[in-house]
């Protein structure tokens, strides 16, 4: 039976639809006005939502460590221990599943294990891997890379937990489509265990997911993609980028998860291989510095090498970057993985283990190594300590920071490499948008019910926001949507703690059947 949604009355539905359409119209007009009006709108929005942003990203008392990052890291540690380091035990089986060795075409679902992994990766592999890592290394030094890798490895257990639940409690419909994610497993799982508050938490998660999808998963991506293109082709109106992106995004997402998966299974491997290959070329060109670079990473992890905050500063930046990059524990990826074609929930949990590894341990580490090896971070030859600027960040060779620092690192090896980086940024932004459109859509249909018309309304709204994001300066809006994404993690991890015994039961059953030979490779 199709989900009819929890919010049915037109008056309640208007709480989402009309404000969104009004805000879209307002911002489109604002983008064409003088900068002063744009700044005024930003100021008003900041005053209205600043308390929420400050709450989510507040630091622990007496530290510069955001409590939300600790929330994610503690959750990842709990799941790692509870499932006996499943991320290391099941890697081999995960690769077999992605290859399709155990895939039965008669199982319910819409996409293959590989397509589900590619779709989820396209939602996480993005500007955070390029710009975010550069920021982390310039603040926390090379040592931040060590803690980033460690947090990424632990985050694999969080992904395993949420994606297993996503498949177990998904809705499967007669037409072959499925809907799943935290809103479904929290509401169903809590009811199954007799726990209160499941529907309330599920609705709260869905609201945060829609806000995050429209902002951080959409407007921010379009905005940064335009910035990259404007840097190459000289400045031009952002709405042009927005309209082009919106058209391409709509052409992909109008076909649903199958259409999205068909694109991501091609785009994600291409952009990932292209970016990693470019990084490897630069690293190999400086092969004599590889040992030194890893020495800087390990020394910096435990001494700080003079960066602000020392060891603690490196740890904070590493954990923060991993949490913000792979979104383990946020619950977003569970929505994509829920669409997989399988009858065994554990299989997709195992496949999802690979996601933080690829995103954080491989791609983020490559970015950090390129920045370190190409000598972008300046140090004192006499002491070996990094030189800090007035802002507390390491002084860089070109004075660049963020994506500019990564671009400078690539360009220092081969002059045209920044163009490769620009292409990567554009592809990362595009793939993130189409994945987050699906996450937002499933949250939307959870609240308002399934149906082609309801889905089309959200898809049109999403594409309108692509244009807005590329055309306007929306700092406070992006801050708010980022806070909404991490508010998803607050709700989701509460759900994971309450439901992890169910995952352990599923895991023990599956592993015993796999070991006994009851679960066999499927011959295609």
Coordinates of C-alpha atoms in Angstrom, one line a residue:
X1 CA 0.0 0.0 0.0
X2 CA 1.3 3.4 -0.9
X3 CA 2.3 5.8 1.8
X4 CA -0.4 8.5 2.1
X5 CA 1.8 10.7 4.3
X6 CA 1.4 12.1 7.8
X7 CA 0.5 15.7 6.8
X8 CA -2.7 15.6 4.7
X9 CA -4.6 18.8 5.3
X10 CA -3.9 21.5 2.6
X11 CA -3.4 24.0 5.4
X12 CA -0.6 22.0 6.9
X13 CA 0.9 21.2 3.5
X14 CA 1.0 24.9 2.8
X15 CA 3.5 25.2 5.8
X16 CA 6.0 23.7 3.4
X17 CA 4.8 24.5 -0.1
X18 CA 3.8 28.2 0.0
X19 CA 6.7 29.5 2.1
X20 CA 9.1 27.6 -0.2
X21 CA 7.6 29.1 -3.3
X22 CA 7.4 32.6 -1.8
X23 CA 11.0 32.4 -0.6
X24 CA 12.1 31.2 -4.1
X25 CA 10.3 34.2 -5.8
X26 CA 11.7 36.6 -3.2
X27 CA 15.3 35.5 -3.6
X28 CA 15.1 35.5 -7.4
X29 CA 14.1 39.1 -7.2
X30 CA 16.7 39.9 -4.6
X31 CA 19.4 38.4 -6.7
X32 CA 18.7 41.1 -9.4
X33 CA 18.7 44.0 -7.0
X34 CA 21.5 45.9 -5.4
X35 CA 23.8 44.2 -3.0
X36 CA 22.4 46.2 -0.1
X37 CA 19.0 44.5 -0.4
X38 CA 20.6 41.1 -0.7
X39 CA 22.6 41.8 2.5
X40 CA 19.4 43.0 4.3
X41 CA 17.6 39.8 3.4
X42 CA 20.6 37.8 4.6
X43 CA 20.6 39.8 7.9
X44 CA 16.9 39.2 8.5
X45 CA 17.2 35.5 7.8
X46 CA 20.3 35.2 10.0
X47 CA 18.5 36.9 12.9
X48 CA 15.6 34.4 12.5
X49 CA 17.6 31.3 12.2
X50 CA 20.9 32.1 13.9
X51 CA 19.9 30.6 17.2
X52 CA 19.4 27.2 15.5
X53 CA 22.7 27.4 13.7
X54 CA 24.5 28.4 16.8
X55 CA 22.9 25.5 18.8
X56 CA 23.9 22.8 16.3
X57 CA 27.4 24.0 15.8
X58 CA 28.1 25.2 19.3
X59 CA 31.5 24.2 20.8
X60 CA 31.8 22.1 24.0
X61 CA 32.4 24.4 27.0
X62 CA 36.0 25.6 27.2
X63 CA 37.0 24.0 23.8
X64 CA 36.7 24.7 20.1
X65 CA 35.2 21.2 19.5
X66 CA 31.7 21.3 18.1
X67 CA 29.4 19.0 20.2
X68 CA 27.7 17.7 17.0
X69 CA 31.1 16.3 15.8
X70 CA 31.6 14.6 19.2
X71 CA 28.1 13.2 18.9
X72 CA 29.0 11.6 15.5
X73 CA 32.4 10.3 16.6
X74 CA 31.0 8.8 19.9
X75 CA 28.2 7.1 17.9
X76 CA 30.8 5.7 15.4
X77 CA 32.9 4.4 18.3
X78 CA 29.9 2.7 19.9
X79 CA 28.9 1.0 16.7
X80 CA 32.4 -0.1 16.0
X81 CA 32.7 -1.8 19.4
X82 CA 29.1 -3.1 19.4
X83 CA 29.5 -4.8 16.1
X84 CA 33.0 -6.1 16.8
X85 CA 34.9 -4.0 14.2
X86 CA 32.6 -5.1 11.4
X87 CA 34.2 -2.5 9.0
X88 CA 37.4 -4.6 9.0
X89 CA 35.8 -8.1 9.1
X90 CA 33.4 -7.6 6.2
X91 CA 35.4 -5.7 3.6
X92 CA 36.0 -8.7 1.4
X93 CA 32.4 -9.7 1.4
X94 CA 31.4 -6.1 0.6
X95 CA 33.5 -6.2 -2.5
X96 CA 31.9 -9.5 -3.6
X97 CA 28.4 -7.9 -3.1
X98 CA 29.3 -4.8 -5.1
X99 CA 30.5 -7.1 -7.9
X100 CA 27.1 -8.7 -7.9
X101 CA 28.2 -12.2 -6.8
X102 CA 25.2 -12.5 -4.5
X103 CA 22.6 -10.5 -6.5
X104 CA 19.3 -12.1 -7.3
X105 CA 17.4 -10.2 -10.0
X106 CA 14.1 -11.5 -8.5
X107 CA 14.7 -9.6 -5.2
X108 CA 12.6 -6.5 -4.5
X109 CA 14.3 -3.2 -5.1
X110 CA 15.1 -0.7 -7.8
X111 CA 18.9 -0.5 -8.1
X112 CA 22.0 -2.8 -7.8
X113 CA 24.4 -2.8 -4.9
X114 CA 26.9 -0.9 -7.0
X115 CA 24.3 1.7 -8.1
X116 CA 23.2 2.3 -4.6
X117 CA 26.8 2.7 -3.4
X118 CA 27.5 5.1 -6.3
X119 CA 24.3 7.2 -5.6
X120 CA 25.2 7.5 -1.9
X121 CA 28.8 8.3 -2.7
X122 CA 27.7 11.0 -5.1
X123 CA 25.9 12.7 -2.2
X124 CA 29.0 12.7 0.0
X125 CA 31.9 13.1 -2.3
X126 CA 32.0 16.8 -3.1
X127 CA 33.5 20.1 -2.2
X128 CA 34.2 18.9 1.3
X129 CA 36.8 16.6 -0.1
X130 CA 38.5 19.5 -1.9
X131 CA 37.9 22.7 0.0
X132 CA 37.1 21.3 3.4
X133 CA 40.3 19.2 3.6
X134 CA 42.4 22.2 2.6
X135 CA 40.8 24.2 5.5
X136 CA 41.4 21.4 7.9
X137 CA 45.1 21.0 7.0
X138 CA 45.7 24.7 7.0
X139 CA 44.2 25.0 10.6
X140 CA 45.2 21.7 12.1
X141 CA 48.3 21.0 10.1
X142 CA 49.2 17.7 8.4
X143 CA 48.3 15.8 11.6
X144 CA 44.7 16.5 11.0
X145 CA 44.9 13.9 8.2
X146 CA 45.6 11.1 10.7
X147 CA 42.6 11.9 12.8
X148 CA 40.5 12.3 9.7
X149 CA 41.4 8.8 8.5
X150 CA 40.7 7.4 11.9
X151 CA 37.3 9.0 12.1
X152 CA 36.5 7.8 8.6
X153 CA 37.4 4.2 9.5
X154 CA 35.1 4.4 12.6
X155 CA 32.3 6.0 10.6
X156 CA 32.1 2.9 8.4
X157 CA 30.3 1.2 11.4
X158 CA 27.7 4.0 11.5
X159 CA 27.0 3.6 7.8
X160 CA 26.6 -0.2 8.3
X161 CA 24.1 0.3 11.0
X162 CA 21.9 2.9 9.3
X163 CA 21.9 1.3 5.9
X164 CA 21.0 -2.1 7.3
X165 CA 18.0 -0.6 9.0
X166 CA 17.1 1.4 5.9
X167 CA 16.6 -1.8 3.9
X168 CA 14.9 -3.8 6.7
X169 CA 12.2 -1.2 7.3
X170 CA 11.7 0.2 3.8
X171 CA 8.2 0.3 2.2
X172 CA 7.9 -1.9 -0.9
X173 CA 5.1 -1.0 -3.3
X174 CA 3.3 -3.1 -5.9
X175 CA 4.8 -1.1 -8.8
X176 CA 8.3 -2.1 -7.8
X177 CA 9.3 1.2 -6.2
X178 CA 10.5 1.5 -2.6
X179 CA 10.9 4.2 0.0
X180 CA 13.2 3.9 2.9
X181 CA 15.5 5.8 5.3
X182 CA 15.6 7.0 8.9
X183 CA 12.0 8.3 8.9
X184 CA 10.8 4.8 8.1
X185 CA 13.0 2.7 10.3
X186 CA 12.6 5.1 13.3
X187 CA 8.8 5.0 13.1
X188 CA 8.5 1.3 12.4
X189 CA 11.4 0.1 14.5
X190 CA 10.3 2.1 17.6
X191 CA 6.8 0.7 17.2
X192 CA 8.2 -2.9 16.9
X193 CA 10.2 -2.5 20.1
X194 CA 7.3 -0.7 21.9
X195 CA 9.3 2.5 22.2
X196 CA 7.6 5.9 22.3
X197 CA 8.2 8.9 20.1
X198 CA 9.0 7.1 16.9
X199 CA 6.6 9.0 14.6
X200 CA 7.6 12.4 16.1
X201 CA 11.3 11.7 15.6
X202 CA 10.6 10.5 12.1
X203 CA 8.7 13.6 11.1
X204 CA 11.4 15.8 12.6
X205 CA 14.1 14.0 10.6
X206 CA 12.0 14.4 7.4
X207 CA 11.7 18.1 8.0
X208 CA 15.4 18.6 8.6
X209 CA 16.2 16.4 5.5
X210 CA 14.1 18.6 3.2
X211 CA 15.7 21.8 4.5
X212 CA 19.2 20.2 4.1
X213 CA 18.4 19.0 0.6
X214 CA 17.3 22.4 -0.6
X215 CA 20.3 24.2 1.0
X216 CA 23.5 22.3 1.6
X217 CA 22.6 19.6 -0.9
X218 CA 21.5 22.1 -3.6
X219 CA 22.1 25.8 -3.3
X220 CA 25.6 25.6 -1.8
X221 CA 26.6 23.2 -4.6
X222 CA 25.2 25.4 -7.4
X223 CA 26.8 28.5 -5.8
X224 CA 30.3 26.9 -5.6
X225 CA 30.0 25.4 -9.1
X226 CA 29.3 28.9 -10.5
X227 CA 32.2 30.3 -8.6
X228 CA 34.5 27.8 -10.2
X229 CA 33.1 28.5 -13.7
X230 CA 33.3 32.3 -13.2
X231 CA 36.9 31.9 -12.2
X232 CA 37.7 30.2 -15.6
X233 CA 35.4 32.1 -17.9
X234 CA 35.5 35.4 -16.1
X235 CA 32.6 36.7 -14.1
X236 CA 29.1 36.3 -15.6
X237 CA 25.5 36.2 -14.1
X238 CA 25.0 33.3 -11.8
X239 CA 21.5 32.6 -13.1
X240 CA 23.0 31.3 -16.4
X241 CA 24.8 28.6 -14.5
X242 CA 21.7 28.0 -12.4
X243 CA 19.4 27.5 -15.4
X244 CA 21.8 25.2 -17.1
X245 CA 22.4 23.1 -14.0
X246 CA 18.6 23.1 -13.2
X247 CA 17.8 21.8 -16.6
X248 CA 20.3 19.0 -16.5
X249 CA 19.4 18.1 -12.9
X250 CA 15.7 18.0 -13.7
X251 CA 16.3 15.8 -16.8
X252 CA 18.0 13.3 -14.5
X253 CA 15.8 13.4 -11.4
X254 CA 12.5 13.3 -13.2
X255 CA 13.1 9.6 -13.9
X256 CA 13.4 8.7 -10.2
X257 CA 16.1 6.7 -8.4
X258 CA 16.7 4.4 -11.5
X259 CA 17.5 7.4 -13.6
X260 CA 19.7 8.9 -10.8
X261 CA 21.5 5.6 -10.3
X262 CA 22.2 5.2 -14.1
X263 CA 23.9 8.6 -14.0
X264 CA 25.8 8.2 -10.7
X265 CA 27.2 4.7 -11.6
X266 CA 29.0 6.4 -14.5
X267 CA 29.8 9.9 -13.1
X268 CA 31.0 8.8 -9.6
X269 CA 33.6 6.3 -10.8
X270 CA 34.8 8.7 -13.5
X271 CA 35.1 11.7 -11.2
X272 CA 36.6 9.7 -8.4
X273 CA 39.2 8.0 -10.7
X274 CA 40.0 11.3 -12.4
X275 CA 40.6 13.1 -9.2
X276 CA 42.6 10.3 -7.5
X277 CA 44.6 9.8 -10.7
X278 CA 45.5 13.5 -10.9
X279 CA 46.5 13.4 -7.2
X280 CA 48.6 10.3 -7.7
X281 CA 50.4 11.9 -10.6
X282 CA 51.4 14.8 -8.5
X283 CA 52.4 12.5 -5.6
X284 CA 54.5 10.3 -7.8
X285 CA 56.2 13.4 -9.4
X286 CA 57.3 14.2 -5.8
X287 CA 58.0 10.6 -4.8
X288 CA 61.1 11.6 -2.9
X289 CA 58.8 13.5 -0.4
X290 CA 56.3 10.7 0.2
X291 CA 58.0 9.4 3.3
X292 CA 58.5 12.9 4.6
X293 CA 54.8 13.7 4.1
X294 CA 53.7 10.7 6.1
X295 CA 56.2 11.6 8.8
X296 CA 54.6 15.0 8.9
X297 CA 51.1 13.5 9.2
X298 CA 52.1 11.1 12.1
X299 CA 54.3 13.7 13.9
X300 CA 51.6 16.3 13.6
X301 CA 48.9 14.0 14.8
X302 CA 50.6 13.7 18.2
X303 CA 52.6 16.9 18.5
X304 CA 50.7 19.4 16.3
X305 CA 54.0 20.7 14.9
X306 CA 53.3 24.1 16.2
X307 CA 49.8 24.6 14.8
X308 CA 47.1 26.3 16.9
X309 CA 45.9 24.0 19.6
X310 CA 48.7 21.5 19.0
X311 CA 47.6 17.8 19.2
X312 CA 44.1 18.8 20.2
X313 CA 43.8 21.3 17.3
X314 CA 44.9 18.6 14.8
X315 CA 42.4 16.1 16.3
X316 CA 39.5 18.5 16.2
X317 CA 40.1 19.5 12.6
X318 CA 40.5 15.9 11.5
X319 CA 37.4 14.6 13.2
X320 CA 35.4 17.6 12.0
X321 CA 36.4 17.1 8.4
X322 CA 35.6 13.4 8.4
X323 CA 32.2 14.0 10.0
X324 CA 31.4 16.8 7.5
X325 CA 32.6 14.8 4.5
X326 CA 31.3 11.3 4.7
X327 CA 28.1 12.1 6.7
X328 CA 28.3 8.8 8.6
X329 CA 25.5 8.9 11.2
X330 CA 23.5 11.6 9.4
X331 CA 21.2 9.1 7.9
X332 CA 21.1 10.5 4.4
X333 CA 22.9 7.6 2.7
X334 CA 20.4 5.1 4.2
X335 CA 17.7 6.7 1.9
X336 CA 19.7 5.8 -1.2
X337 CA 20.8 2.4 0.0
X338 CA 17.2 1.5 0.9
X339 CA 16.4 1.3 -2.9
X340 CA 18.8 -1.6 -3.4
X341 CA 17.6 -4.9 -4.9
X342 CA 18.1 -7.4 -2.1
X343 CA 16.1 -9.6 0.3
X344 CA 18.9 -9.5 3.0
X345 CA 19.2 -6.1 4.8
X346 CA 22.7 -6.9 6.1
X347 CA 24.0 -7.1 2.5
X348 CA 23.5 -3.4 2.0
X349 CA 24.8 -2.5 5.4
X350 CA 28.0 -4.4 4.4
X351 CA 28.2 -2.6 1.0
X352 CA 27.8 0.8 2.7
X353 CA 31.0 0.2 4.7
X354 CA 32.9 1.1 1.6
X355 CA 31.5 4.6 1.4
X356 CA 33.4 6.4 4.2
X357 CA 36.5 4.5 3.2
X358 CA 36.3 5.8 -0.4
X359 CA 35.2 9.2 0.6
X360 CA 37.4 10.0 3.6
X361 CA 40.3 7.5 3.7
X362 CA 41.0 7.6 0.0
X363 CA 39.8 10.9 -1.6
X364 CA 40.3 13.2 1.4
X365 CA 43.7 11.8 2.2
X366 CA 44.8 12.3 -1.5
X367 CA 43.8 16.0 -1.2
X368 CA 45.8 16.4 2.0
X369 CA 48.9 14.6 0.6
X370 CA 48.9 16.8 -2.5
X371 CA 48.8 19.9 -0.3
X372 CA 51.6 18.7 2.0
X373 CA 53.9 17.2 -0.7
X374 CA 53.8 20.3 -2.9
X375 CA 55.0 22.4 -0.1
X376 CA 51.9 24.7 0.2
X377 CA 52.3 24.9 4.0
X378 CA 55.2 27.0 5.1
X379 CA 57.4 26.0 7.9
X380 CA 60.4 27.5 9.8
X381 CA 63.6 25.7 8.5
X382 CA 65.3 26.1 11.8
X383 CA 62.6 24.6 14.0
X384 CA 60.5 22.5 11.6
X385 CA 57.4 24.1 13.0
X386 CA 54.7 25.5 10.8
X387 CA 54.4 29.3 10.6
X388 CA 51.1 30.7 11.7
X389 CA 49.5 33.8 10.4
X390 CA 47.5 36.4 12.4
X391 CA 44.3 34.4 11.8
X392 CA 45.8 31.3 13.5
X393 CA 46.1 29.3 10.3
X394 CA 49.3 28.1 8.7
X395 CA 50.7 30.6 6.2
X396 CA 50.5 29.1 2.7
X397 CA 52.9 29.5 -0.2
X398 CA 50.4 31.5 -2.3
X399 CA 48.3 32.9 0.4
X400 CA 45.4 30.8 -0.8
X401 CA 42.9 28.9 1.4
X402 CA 40.1 26.5 0.9
X403 CA 39.5 25.3 -2.7
X404 CA 42.1 27.9 -3.8
X405 CA 44.8 26.2 -1.7
X406 CA 44.0 22.8 -3.3
X407 CA 44.0 24.4 -6.8
X408 CA 47.4 26.0 -6.1
X409 CA 48.7 22.6 -5.0
X410 CA 47.6 21.0 -8.2
X411 CA 48.8 23.9 -10.3
X412 CA 52.2 23.9 -8.8
X413 CA 52.9 20.5 -10.4
X414 CA 51.3 21.0 -13.9
X415 CA 49.9 24.4 -14.9
X416 CA 46.7 23.1 -16.4
X417 CA 45.8 20.8 -13.5
X418 CA 43.5 23.5 -11.9
X419 CA 41.2 22.9 -14.9
X420 CA 41.0 19.3 -14.0
X421 CA 40.2 20.3 -10.5
X422 CA 37.5 22.7 -11.8
X423 CA 35.9 19.9 -13.7
X424 CA 36.0 17.7 -10.6
X425 CA 34.3 20.5 -8.6
X426 CA 31.5 20.8 -11.2
X427 CA 31.0 17.0 -11.4
X428 CA 31.0 16.8 -7.6
X429 CA 28.5 19.5 -7.3
X430 CA 26.2 18.0 -9.9
X431 CA 26.3 14.5 -8.5
X432 CA 25.7 15.8 -5.0
X433 CA 22.6 17.7 -6.2
X434 CA 21.0 14.8 -7.9
X435 CA 21.5 12.5 -4.9
X436 CA 20.2 15.1 -2.4
X437 CA 17.2 15.6 -4.6
X438 CA 16.3 12.0 -4.0
X439 CA 16.9 12.3 -0.2
X440 CA 14.7 15.4 0.0
X441 CA 12.0 13.7 -2.2
X442 CA 11.7 10.7 0.0
X443 CA 11.4 12.9 3.1
X444 CA 8.8 15.0 1.2
X445 CA 6.7 11.9 0.2
X446 CA 7.0 10.6 3.8
X447 CA 5.3 13.7 5.0
X448 CA 2.9 14.4 2.2
X449 CA 2.3 10.9 0.7
X450 CA 3.4 9.1 -2.5
X451 CA 2.2 10.2 -5.9
X452 CA 3.5 11.5 -9.2
X453 CA 2.1 15.0 -8.8
X454 CA 3.5 15.4 -5.2
X455 CA 6.9 14.1 -6.4
X456 CA 6.8 16.5 -9.4
X457 CA 6.1 19.5 -7.1
X458 CA 9.2 18.8 -5.0
X459 CA 11.4 18.2 -8.1
X460 CA 10.3 21.6 -9.6
X461 CA 10.9 23.3 -6.3
X462 CA 14.3 21.7 -6.0
X463 CA 15.3 22.9 -9.5
X464 CA 14.1 26.4 -8.7
X465 CA 16.5 26.4 -5.7
X466 CA 19.3 25.4 -8.1
X467 CA 18.9 28.7 -9.9
X468 CA 18.6 30.6 -6.6
X469 CA 21.8 29.1 -5.2
X470 CA 23.8 29.9 -8.3
X471 CA 22.5 33.5 -8.6
X472 CA 22.4 34.8 -5.0
X473 CA 24.7 35.3 -2.0
X474 CA 22.9 33.3 0.6
X475 CA 25.4 32.8 3.4
X476 CA 22.9 32.5 6.3
X477 CA 20.6 30.3 4.3
X478 CA 23.5 27.9 3.7
X479 CA 24.5 28.0 7.3
X480 CA 20.9 27.1 8.3
X481 CA 20.7 24.2 5.9
X482 CA 24.0 22.8 7.0
X483 CA 22.7 22.9 10.5
X484 CA 19.6 21.1 9.4
X485 CA 21.8 18.3 7.9
X486 CA 23.6 17.8 11.2
X487 CA 20.3 18.1 13.1
X488 CA 19.4 15.0 11.1
X489 CA 22.3 13.2 12.8
X490 CA 20.9 14.0 16.3
X491 CA 17.6 12.3 15.4
X492 CA 19.2 9.5 13.5
X493 CA 21.7 8.4 16.0
X494 CA 19.1 8.3 18.8
X495 CA 17.2 5.9 16.5
X496 CA 20.4 3.9 15.8
X497 CA 21.1 3.4 19.5
X498 CA 17.6 2.2 20.1
X499 CA 17.5 -0.2 17.1
X500 CA 21.1 -1.5 17.0
X501 CA 20.1 -4.8 18.8
X502 CA 17.9 -5.5 15.8
X503 CA 20.9 -5.0 13.5
X504 CA 23.0 -7.3 15.6
X505 CA 20.3 -10.0 15.4
X506 CA 20.2 -9.6 11.6
X507 CA 24.0 -9.7 11.4
X508 CA 24.4 -12.9 13.5
X509 CA 21.7 -14.6 11.4
X510 CA 23.2 -13.6 8.1
X511 CA 26.8 -14.4 9.0
X512 CA 25.9 -17.9 10.4
X513 CA 24.0 -18.7 7.1
X514 CA 26.8 -17.3 5.0
X515 CA 29.4 -19.4 6.9
X516 CA 27.2 -22.6 6.7
X517 CA 26.8 -22.2 3.0
X518 CA 23.1 -21.6 3.1
X519 CA 23.7 -18.2 1.4
X520 CA 25.4 -19.0 -1.9
X521 CA 26.7 -16.9 -4.7
X522 CA 24.1 -16.3 -7.3
X523 CA 24.9 -17.5 -10.8
X524 CA 23.7 -14.9 -13.3

